Coordinates of C-alpha atoms in Angstrom, one line a residue:
Chain L
M14 CA 0.3 -0.7 -0.1
A15 CA 1.4 2.7 -1.4
S16 CA 2.6 5.7 1.6
S17 CA 0.4 9.5 2.2
A18 CA 2.9 11.5 0.9
T19 CA 3.7 9.6 -2.9
S20 CA -0.3 9.2 -3.1
S21 CA -1.6 12.6 -3.5
L22 CA 1.7 12.7 -5.5
S23 CA 0.6 10.7 -7.9
L24 CA -2.6 11.5 -7.3
R25 CA -1.4 14.9 -8.4
F26 CA 1.0 13.9 -11.1
F27 CA -3.1 12.6 -13.5
F28 CA -4.1 15.8 -12.7
T29 CA -1.8 18.1 -14.8
K30 CA 0.2 15.8 -15.9
K31 CA -2.6 13.8 -17.8
L32 CA -5.2 15.7 -20.0
S33 CA -6.5 13.1 -22.6
A34 CA -9.4 11.3 -21.6
F35 CA -9.5 7.5 -20.5
T36 CA -11.2 6.6 -23.3
S37 CA -12.2 2.8 -22.9
P38 CA -10.9 0.0 -20.0
S39 CA -8.6 -2.0 -22.2
S40 CA -6.1 1.0 -22.2
F41 CA -5.0 -0.3 -18.9
P42 CA -3.4 -2.7 -17.3
S43 CA -6.3 -5.3 -16.1
P44 CA -7.7 -3.0 -13.2
R45 CA -5.9 -2.9 -9.7
A46 CA -7.4 -3.6 -6.4
L47 CA -4.8 -0.6 -5.7
F48 CA -7.2 2.6 -5.0
L49 CA -4.3 5.4 -7.0
S50 CA -5.0 3.2 -10.6
P51 CA -7.7 4.4 -12.7
S52 CA -8.9 1.7 -14.8
R53 CA -12.4 2.1 -13.3
P54 CA -14.6 2.1 -16.8
F55 CA -14.4 5.9 -16.9
S56 CA -15.2 7.9 -19.5
I57 CA -14.0 11.1 -18.2
S58 CA -10.7 12.6 -17.8
F59 CA -9.6 14.1 -14.8
Q60 CA -8.7 17.5 -16.4
R61 CA -7.9 19.9 -13.4
I62 CA -7.8 23.0 -15.5
Q63 CA -10.3 23.6 -18.0
P64 CA -14.2 22.4 -17.8
T65 CA -14.6 19.3 -19.9
T66 CA -17.9 19.6 -21.8
K67 CA -21.1 17.5 -20.8
S68 CA -20.1 14.7 -23.6
S69 CA -17.2 13.3 -21.9
A70 CA -19.0 12.6 -18.7
S71 CA -21.5 10.2 -20.7
S72 CA -21.7 6.9 -18.8
P73 CA -22.8 6.5 -15.1
P74 CA -20.6 6.4 -12.7
S75 CA -20.4 1.7 -11.4
T76 CA -22.1 2.9 -8.2
G77 CA -24.9 4.1 -10.4
T78 CA -27.7 7.2 -9.8
S79 CA -31.0 6.2 -8.5
A80 CA -34.0 7.3 -9.7
S81 CA -34.7 9.8 -6.5
L82 CA -30.8 11.3 -6.6
Q83 CA -30.1 13.6 -9.2
P84 CA -28.3 12.4 -12.0
I85 CA -24.3 13.2 -12.1
E86 CA -24.8 15.2 -15.7
E87 CA -26.8 17.9 -14.4
L88 CA -23.8 18.7 -12.5
P89 CA -21.2 21.2 -12.4
P90 CA -18.7 18.9 -15.4
N91 CA -16.0 19.3 -12.5
L92 CA -18.2 18.0 -10.0
Q93 CA -18.6 16.1 -12.1
Q94 CA -15.1 14.4 -11.5
I95 CA -14.4 15.4 -8.0
V96 CA -17.4 12.9 -7.9
A97 CA -16.5 10.4 -10.1
L98 CA -12.4 10.9 -8.8
F99 CA -13.5 9.4 -4.6
Q100 CA -16.3 7.0 -6.7
S101 CA -12.9 5.3 -7.6
V102 CA -11.6 5.5 -4.4
P103 CA -13.5 2.5 -2.9
D104 CA -10.4 2.7 0.9
P105 CA -12.4 5.1 3.3
K106 CA -9.4 6.0 4.7
S107 CA -8.0 6.9 0.9
K108 CA -11.0 9.5 -0.2
Y109 CA -10.2 11.2 2.9
Q110 CA -6.9 11.9 2.6
Q111 CA -7.8 12.8 -0.9
L112 CA -9.7 15.4 1.0
L113 CA -7.3 16.2 3.1
F114 CA -5.2 16.6 -0.3
Y115 CA -7.6 19.3 -1.5
G116 CA -7.4 21.1 2.1
K117 CA -3.7 20.9 1.4
N118 CA -3.4 23.4 -2.3
L119 CA -6.1 25.0 -1.6
N120 CA -5.3 29.2 -1.8
P121 CA -5.1 30.7 0.6
L122 CA -8.2 33.9 2.0
D123 CA -8.0 36.9 1.4
P124 CA -7.9 38.1 5.8
R125 CA -10.6 41.1 4.3
F126 CA -13.0 38.9 3.0
K127 CA -13.6 36.9 6.1
T128 CA -16.5 38.6 7.3
R129 CA -19.2 37.8 9.2
E130 CA -21.1 37.3 5.6
N131 CA -18.6 35.0 3.4
K132 CA -18.6 32.3 7.4
V133 CA -20.4 29.4 6.7
E134 CA -23.0 28.6 9.5
G135 CA -23.3 25.3 11.8
C136 CA -19.5 24.0 11.5
V137 CA -17.3 23.8 14.6
S138 CA -14.8 25.2 12.8
Q139 CA -14.0 28.4 10.6
V140 CA -14.8 28.2 6.9
W141 CA -15.1 31.8 4.3
V142 CA -16.6 31.6 1.2
R143 CA -16.9 33.8 -0.9
A144 CA -18.3 34.1 -5.4
Y145 CA -17.0 36.4 -7.6
L146 CA -17.5 36.1 -11.3
D147 CA -14.9 36.5 -13.8
P148 CA -15.5 37.7 -17.5
G149 CA -16.7 35.6 -19.1
K150 CA -20.2 35.5 -16.2
N151 CA -19.2 32.1 -15.1
V152 CA -19.2 31.9 -10.9
V153 CA -15.4 31.7 -8.8
F154 CA -15.4 30.5 -6.0
E155 CA -12.6 30.8 -3.4
A156 CA -12.4 29.4 -0.1
D157 CA -10.3 29.7 3.7
S158 CA -10.8 27.8 6.8
D159 CA -8.9 26.7 9.6
S160 CA -8.6 23.5 9.7
V161 CA -7.9 20.9 7.4
L162 CA -10.2 18.6 6.6
T163 CA -12.3 21.0 6.4
K164 CA -10.1 22.8 3.8
G165 CA -10.7 19.9 2.2
L166 CA -14.0 20.1 1.5
A167 CA -13.9 23.8 1.0
A168 CA -11.8 23.1 -2.5
L169 CA -13.4 19.9 -3.5
L170 CA -16.7 22.2 -3.9
V171 CA -14.6 25.4 -4.7
Q172 CA -12.6 23.2 -8.0
G173 CA -15.9 21.2 -8.4
L174 CA -18.0 24.7 -8.6
S175 CA -16.2 27.4 -9.9
G176 CA -16.2 28.5 -13.6
S177 CA -19.9 27.5 -13.6
P178 CA -22.9 29.1 -14.9
V179 CA -24.4 30.9 -12.2
D180 CA -27.9 28.1 -12.7
K181 CA -26.0 25.0 -12.8
I182 CA -23.7 25.7 -10.0
I183 CA -28.0 26.8 -8.5
R184 CA -28.8 23.7 -9.8
V185 CA -27.0 21.2 -7.8
S186 CA -29.1 19.1 -5.5
P187 CA -27.0 17.8 -2.0
D188 CA -27.4 14.9 -3.4
F189 CA -23.5 14.2 -5.1
I190 CA -22.8 14.4 -1.1
T191 CA -23.7 10.8 -0.8
L192 CA -22.2 10.0 -4.3
L193 CA -18.6 11.0 -2.9
G194 CA -18.9 8.0 0.0
L195 CA -17.8 10.9 2.1
Q196 CA -20.2 10.5 5.4
Q197 CA -18.7 7.2 6.9
S198 CA -15.8 8.9 7.9
L199 CA -17.2 12.5 8.2
T200 CA -19.2 13.5 11.1
P201 CA -22.0 14.3 11.2
S202 CA -21.9 17.8 11.5
R203 CA -18.9 17.9 9.3
N204 CA -21.0 16.7 6.5
N205 CA -23.8 18.8 8.3
G206 CA -21.5 21.8 7.6
F207 CA -20.0 20.9 4.5
L208 CA -23.9 21.1 3.7
N209 CA -23.9 24.9 4.1
M210 CA -21.0 25.3 2.5
L211 CA -22.8 24.5 -0.3
R212 CA -25.4 26.0 0.1
L213 CA -24.2 29.2 1.0
M214 CA -22.2 29.1 -2.3
Q215 CA -25.2 28.8 -3.5
K216 CA -27.0 31.5 -2.7
K217 CA -23.1 33.3 -3.7
A218 CA -24.4 33.0 -6.3
L219 CA -27.5 33.6 -6.5
L220 CA -26.8 36.6 -5.2
L221 CA -23.8 37.5 -7.3
L222 CA -27.1 36.7 -10.3
S223 CA -29.2 39.5 -9.0
E224 CA -26.6 41.9 -8.2
G225 CA -25.9 41.6 -12.1
E226 CA -29.3 42.2 -13.4
N227 CA -30.7 43.9 -11.4
G228 CA -33.3 42.4 -10.0
G229 CA -34.2 40.7 -13.3
T230 CA -34.1 37.9 -11.8
E231 CA -37.3 36.4 -12.5
S232 CA -36.7 35.5 -16.4
K233 CA -33.9 33.7 -14.8
S234 CA -35.9 31.5 -11.7
D235 CA -38.0 30.5 -14.9
T236 CA -35.4 28.1 -16.4
G237 CA -34.6 26.3 -13.3
A238 CA -35.9 22.2 -13.8
D239 CA -37.1 21.7 -10.5
G240 CA -37.9 24.8 -9.9
S241 CA -37.2 25.5 -6.4
P242 CA -34.8 28.4 -7.1
V243 CA -37.9 30.3 -7.8
S244 CA -38.9 30.6 -4.3
E245 CA -35.2 32.1 -3.7
P246 CA -35.7 35.7 -5.5
K247 CA -38.1 36.2 -3.5
F248 CA -36.1 35.7 -0.2
D249 CA -33.1 37.5 -1.4
V250 CA -33.8 40.9 -3.8
G251 CA -34.5 44.1 -1.6
S252 CA -33.9 42.5 1.7
D253 CA -31.0 42.7 3.9
K254 CA -28.7 40.1 3.6
S255 CA -27.7 38.7 6.8
S256 CA -31.1 38.3 8.0
V257 CA -31.6 36.3 4.2
L258 CA -29.7 34.4 5.2
E259 CA -31.6 33.3 8.0
A260 CA -34.7 32.7 7.1
E261 CA -32.8 30.3 4.2
K262 CA -31.5 28.6 6.9
D263 CA -34.0 27.4 8.5
E264 CA -36.4 27.0 5.3
I265 CA -33.2 24.7 3.7
Q266 CA -32.2 23.0 6.8
V267 CA -35.6 21.8 7.1
N268 CA -35.5 21.0 3.6
S269 CA -32.8 18.7 3.3
D270 CA -34.7 16.9 6.1
V271 CA -36.8 16.6 5.0
G272 CA -35.3 14.1 2.4
T273 CA -32.6 13.6 -0.2
N274 CA -35.1 12.6 -3.2
G275 CA -34.4 14.8 -5.9
S276 CA -38.2 15.5 -7.5
A277 CA -39.3 16.3 -3.1
V278 CA -37.0 19.1 -3.2
A279 CA -38.9 21.6 -5.3
E280 CA -42.2 20.6 -3.3
S281 CA -41.0 20.3 0.4
K282 CA -38.7 23.8 -0.6
A283 CA -42.5 25.6 -1.5
S284 CA -44.8 24.9 1.1
T285 CA -42.4 24.4 4.1
S286 CA -40.9 27.8 2.6
G287 CA -44.2 29.6 5.0
A288 CA -42.5 26.8 7.2
G289 CA -39.5 27.8 7.4
T290 CA -39.8 31.7 7.8
E291 CA -42.4 31.1 11.3
A292 CA -38.7 28.8 12.6
S293 CA -36.9 31.2 12.6
S294 CA -39.3 34.3 14.0
G295 CA -39.7 32.3 17.6
L296 CA -38.9 28.5 19.1
G297 CA -41.6 25.8 18.2
S298 CA -43.0 23.4 20.7
R299 CA -41.1 21.9 21.8
G300 CA -39.2 25.0 23.1
Q301 CA -42.1 27.0 24.4
R302 CA -42.0 23.3 26.9
I303 CA -38.5 23.0 27.8
K304 CA -38.9 27.1 28.1
E305 CA -42.2 26.5 30.8
I306 CA -40.6 23.2 32.3
L307 CA -37.2 25.3 33.3
E308 CA -38.9 28.5 34.3
R309 CA -41.6 26.8 36.2
E310 CA -38.5 24.5 38.3
F311 CA -35.5 26.9 38.3
S312 CA -37.3 30.7 38.4
P313 CA -34.8 31.3 36.5
T314 CA -33.0 35.0 37.1
V315 CA -31.9 34.7 32.2
L316 CA -32.9 31.6 30.8
E317 CA -32.0 31.3 27.0
L318 CA -32.8 28.6 24.7
E319 CA -31.7 28.3 21.0
D320 CA -32.7 25.9 18.9
I321 CA -29.9 25.1 16.9
S322 CA -31.4 21.7 14.7
Y323 CA -30.6 23.2 11.6
Q324 CA -26.8 23.4 12.5
H325 CA -27.4 19.1 13.1
A326 CA -29.7 18.0 10.4
G327 CA -28.6 14.9 8.5
H328 CA -27.6 14.5 11.8
A329 CA -28.5 10.5 12.7
G330 CA -30.2 11.5 15.6
A331 CA -31.8 14.2 14.0
R332 CA -32.9 12.2 10.7
G333 CA -36.3 12.2 10.6
S334 CA -38.1 14.7 12.9
D335 CA -38.3 17.9 12.4
G336 CA -35.9 19.5 14.0
E337 CA -37.0 19.8 17.3
T338 CA -33.6 18.1 18.0
H339 CA -31.1 20.1 19.3
F340 CA -30.7 23.1 22.1
N341 CA -27.9 25.5 23.5
L342 CA -29.8 26.5 26.7
R343 CA -28.1 28.8 28.5
V344 CA -29.8 29.7 32.7
V345 CA -29.0 31.1 34.9
S346 CA -31.0 30.0 38.6
K347 CA -30.0 30.2 42.7
E348 CA -31.2 26.8 42.3
F349 CA -27.3 25.8 40.9
E350 CA -25.5 26.7 43.8
G351 CA -24.3 24.4 45.9
K352 CA -24.2 22.6 42.8
S353 CA -21.8 20.5 40.6
L354 CA -22.0 20.9 37.0
V355 CA -22.8 17.5 37.2
K356 CA -25.3 17.4 39.5
R357 CA -26.7 21.1 37.0
H358 CA -26.7 19.8 34.6
R359 CA -28.5 16.1 36.0
L360 CA -30.7 18.5 37.5
V361 CA -32.6 19.9 33.6
Y362 CA -31.9 16.0 32.5
D363 CA -34.1 15.2 34.4
L364 CA -36.8 17.9 33.7
L365 CA -37.1 16.9 31.1
K366 CA -36.5 13.2 30.6
E367 CA -40.1 13.5 28.6
E368 CA -38.7 15.6 26.1
L369 CA -35.2 13.4 26.0
Q370 CA -37.4 10.5 24.7
N371 CA -39.4 11.9 22.0
G372 CA -36.7 13.3 20.3
L373 CA -34.7 16.0 22.0
H374 CA -31.2 15.0 20.7
A375 CA -29.4 17.1 23.1
L376 CA -28.5 20.3 24.0
S377 CA -25.8 22.2 25.3
I378 CA -26.0 23.1 28.6
V379 CA -24.5 25.8 31.0
A380 CA -25.7 26.0 34.5
K381 CA -24.6 28.9 36.6
T382 CA -25.9 31.0 39.1
P383 CA -26.8 34.7 40.0
S384 CA -23.7 34.5 41.4
E385 CA -20.8 33.3 38.2
V386 CA -22.1 36.0 36.2
Chain O
M4 CA -12.4 6.7 29.6
I5 CA -15.2 8.3 27.0
Y6 CA -18.1 6.9 25.8
M7 CA -18.5 8.5 22.7
K8 CA -19.6 8.5 18.5
G9 CA -17.8 7.6 16.4
V10 CA -13.6 6.5 17.7
P11 CA -11.0 9.1 18.2
E12 CA -9.9 9.4 14.8
F13 CA -12.6 9.0 13.1
P14 CA -15.3 11.1 15.3
Q15 CA -19.1 10.5 14.7
C16 CA -20.3 13.5 16.0
G17 CA -19.0 17.1 16.6
F18 CA -19.6 17.1 20.5
S19 CA -17.7 13.5 20.6
S20 CA -15.3 15.6 18.7
L21 CA -15.0 18.9 20.7
A22 CA -14.8 16.8 23.3
V23 CA -11.7 14.1 22.5
R24 CA -10.5 16.5 21.4
V25 CA -9.6 18.9 24.7
L26 CA -8.5 15.0 25.9
K27 CA -6.1 14.3 23.9
H28 CA -4.2 18.0 24.8
Y29 CA -3.2 16.2 28.4
N30 CA -0.7 13.1 28.5
V31 CA -3.2 11.2 29.5
P32 CA -4.4 7.8 28.3
L33 CA -7.2 7.9 27.1
S34 CA -9.7 4.9 25.5
A35 CA -12.6 4.8 23.6
R36 CA -15.8 3.2 23.3
N37 CA -18.1 3.9 20.3
I38 CA -21.7 3.5 21.9
L39 CA -22.7 3.7 18.1
E40 CA -22.0 0.4 17.7
D41 CA -24.3 -1.6 19.9
P42 CA -27.2 0.1 21.2
E43 CA -27.1 -2.0 24.5
L44 CA -23.8 -0.4 25.3
K45 CA -25.0 3.0 24.9
A46 CA -28.3 1.7 27.0
A47 CA -26.6 0.8 29.8
V48 CA -24.3 3.9 30.0
K49 CA -26.8 6.3 29.9
S50 CA -28.9 4.0 32.4
Y51 CA -25.6 3.9 34.8
S52 CA -25.1 7.6 35.2
H53 CA -28.6 9.2 34.5
W54 CA -27.2 10.3 31.2
P55 CA -29.3 11.0 28.6
T56 CA -26.8 12.1 25.7
F57 CA -23.6 11.1 24.2
P58 CA -20.4 11.9 25.2
Q59 CA -19.7 10.6 28.2
I60 CA -16.8 10.9 30.0
F61 CA -15.1 8.7 33.0
I62 CA -12.1 9.7 34.6
Q63 CA -10.7 6.7 37.0
G64 CA -14.4 4.9 36.6
E65 CA -15.8 9.0 38.0
F66 CA -18.2 9.5 35.9
I67 CA -17.2 13.3 34.8
G68 CA -20.2 14.6 32.1
G69 CA -20.3 15.3 28.6
S70 CA -18.1 17.7 26.1
D71 CA -19.9 21.1 27.8
I72 CA -18.1 20.2 30.9
I73 CA -14.9 18.6 30.0
M74 CA -14.6 21.9 28.2
N75 CA -15.5 24.2 30.8
M76 CA -12.4 22.2 32.9
H77 CA -10.6 22.8 31.0
Q78 CA -11.3 26.2 30.7
S79 CA -11.1 26.8 34.9
G80 CA -8.0 24.5 34.6
E81 CA -10.0 22.4 37.3
L82 CA -9.5 19.7 34.5
K83 CA -5.7 19.9 34.4
E84 CA -6.0 19.5 38.1
K85 CA -7.8 16.3 37.8
L86 CA -5.7 14.9 35.9
K87 CA -2.4 15.5 36.5
D88 CA -2.3 13.7 39.5
I89 CA -2.9 10.6 37.3
A90 CA -0.2 11.1 34.9
A91 CA 1.8 12.2 37.5
N92 CA 1.7 8.3 39.2
R93 CA 2.2 7.1 34.6
D94 CA 5.3 8.4 34.5
K95 CA 6.3 6.7 38.0
T96 CA 5.4 3.8 36.7
A97 CA 6.3 3.7 33.1

């Protein structure tokens, strides 16, 4: 088994040197188990720089796309190549290393672009994404992160999505993430962060579009195959960017809970857009119940409850529920005096026992006494 | 000992990952059990410590808390104190 140093070197060779398409499997030695070998029967070239034409990706990957996933041909060509590469590498550890390799080669982002607006929400590490249009009206992305792994994920997206026109980018459904086969190598919050990166990039692409066309986005949305861009311009045009992101986030994360079925995305997005705006304005019923219970028992001086379920959508514990699975709780009460942290947390957990059995999955608790604040 | 989601090399949960990171900071041996692999274990640990979530950290058999508490103790220096004895003993016997 090749060491990681040589493996990344060889991969680099594939990217920079091999410019011709690998047309038929017979042009290679027999398929070896070694993960570096591009001997899978793909007719996709591994060009790195120029986007290839769609026809080069005519044969679907060997894992096949089920009817419910977005067909791989609809993805931007660069992304198709990346998906293909990850699929040709079945071993999770190698996928992981490939990801790290991407991350190492990601160009650092100019610090002045590391703003709140460019920050990806819901990620344990810090990730920034920047988008701008090139002279050919294609979106170019730049990204950076303080952690090597998230750098890799960001780099993957940057490479996969850059150089493509806006409508292609916004039509990318997160299904391709499953095709990458990275899910078992990444924690759910990483997976979720990855999803959020994609969303942010798509949002930025759309923003660029609306900025460029100055509000003439209605016609553009008609061209969207699954109708999903229809709801977005209504949020973006003429509203504050950061609040748009908040509202969109709730809507989108509820969306991803509903399922990865590409065709369902349009319907659920339209139907949850109402629910999304509701969720962003306050706590749902579970949140209310939690607050009531805690207020009753602790008579707290401070009680703050924040629903962060959207950050965990796709998490094993949150799947199949409509949010309200993860919360941040800050409570200040005299009741905590004289009790150790463990005792305090236990108190809270005991009170919320029923909720925990009914789908409440995690609570991040900050429990202080008034004198500690 | 940490009961977590996933394994220290590949945590499958942000909270578990955080706890591992904090604990690795100290020079103490760390054992881990992946409760995702074994639902019985998961249920057993939950009822043992009367604690509904993971990760759960035990030091020398004593239940310490979850990732919030570990983080808190790390920041306040409490964790360092607690682990200091263990590190010292380990070096002696090593």
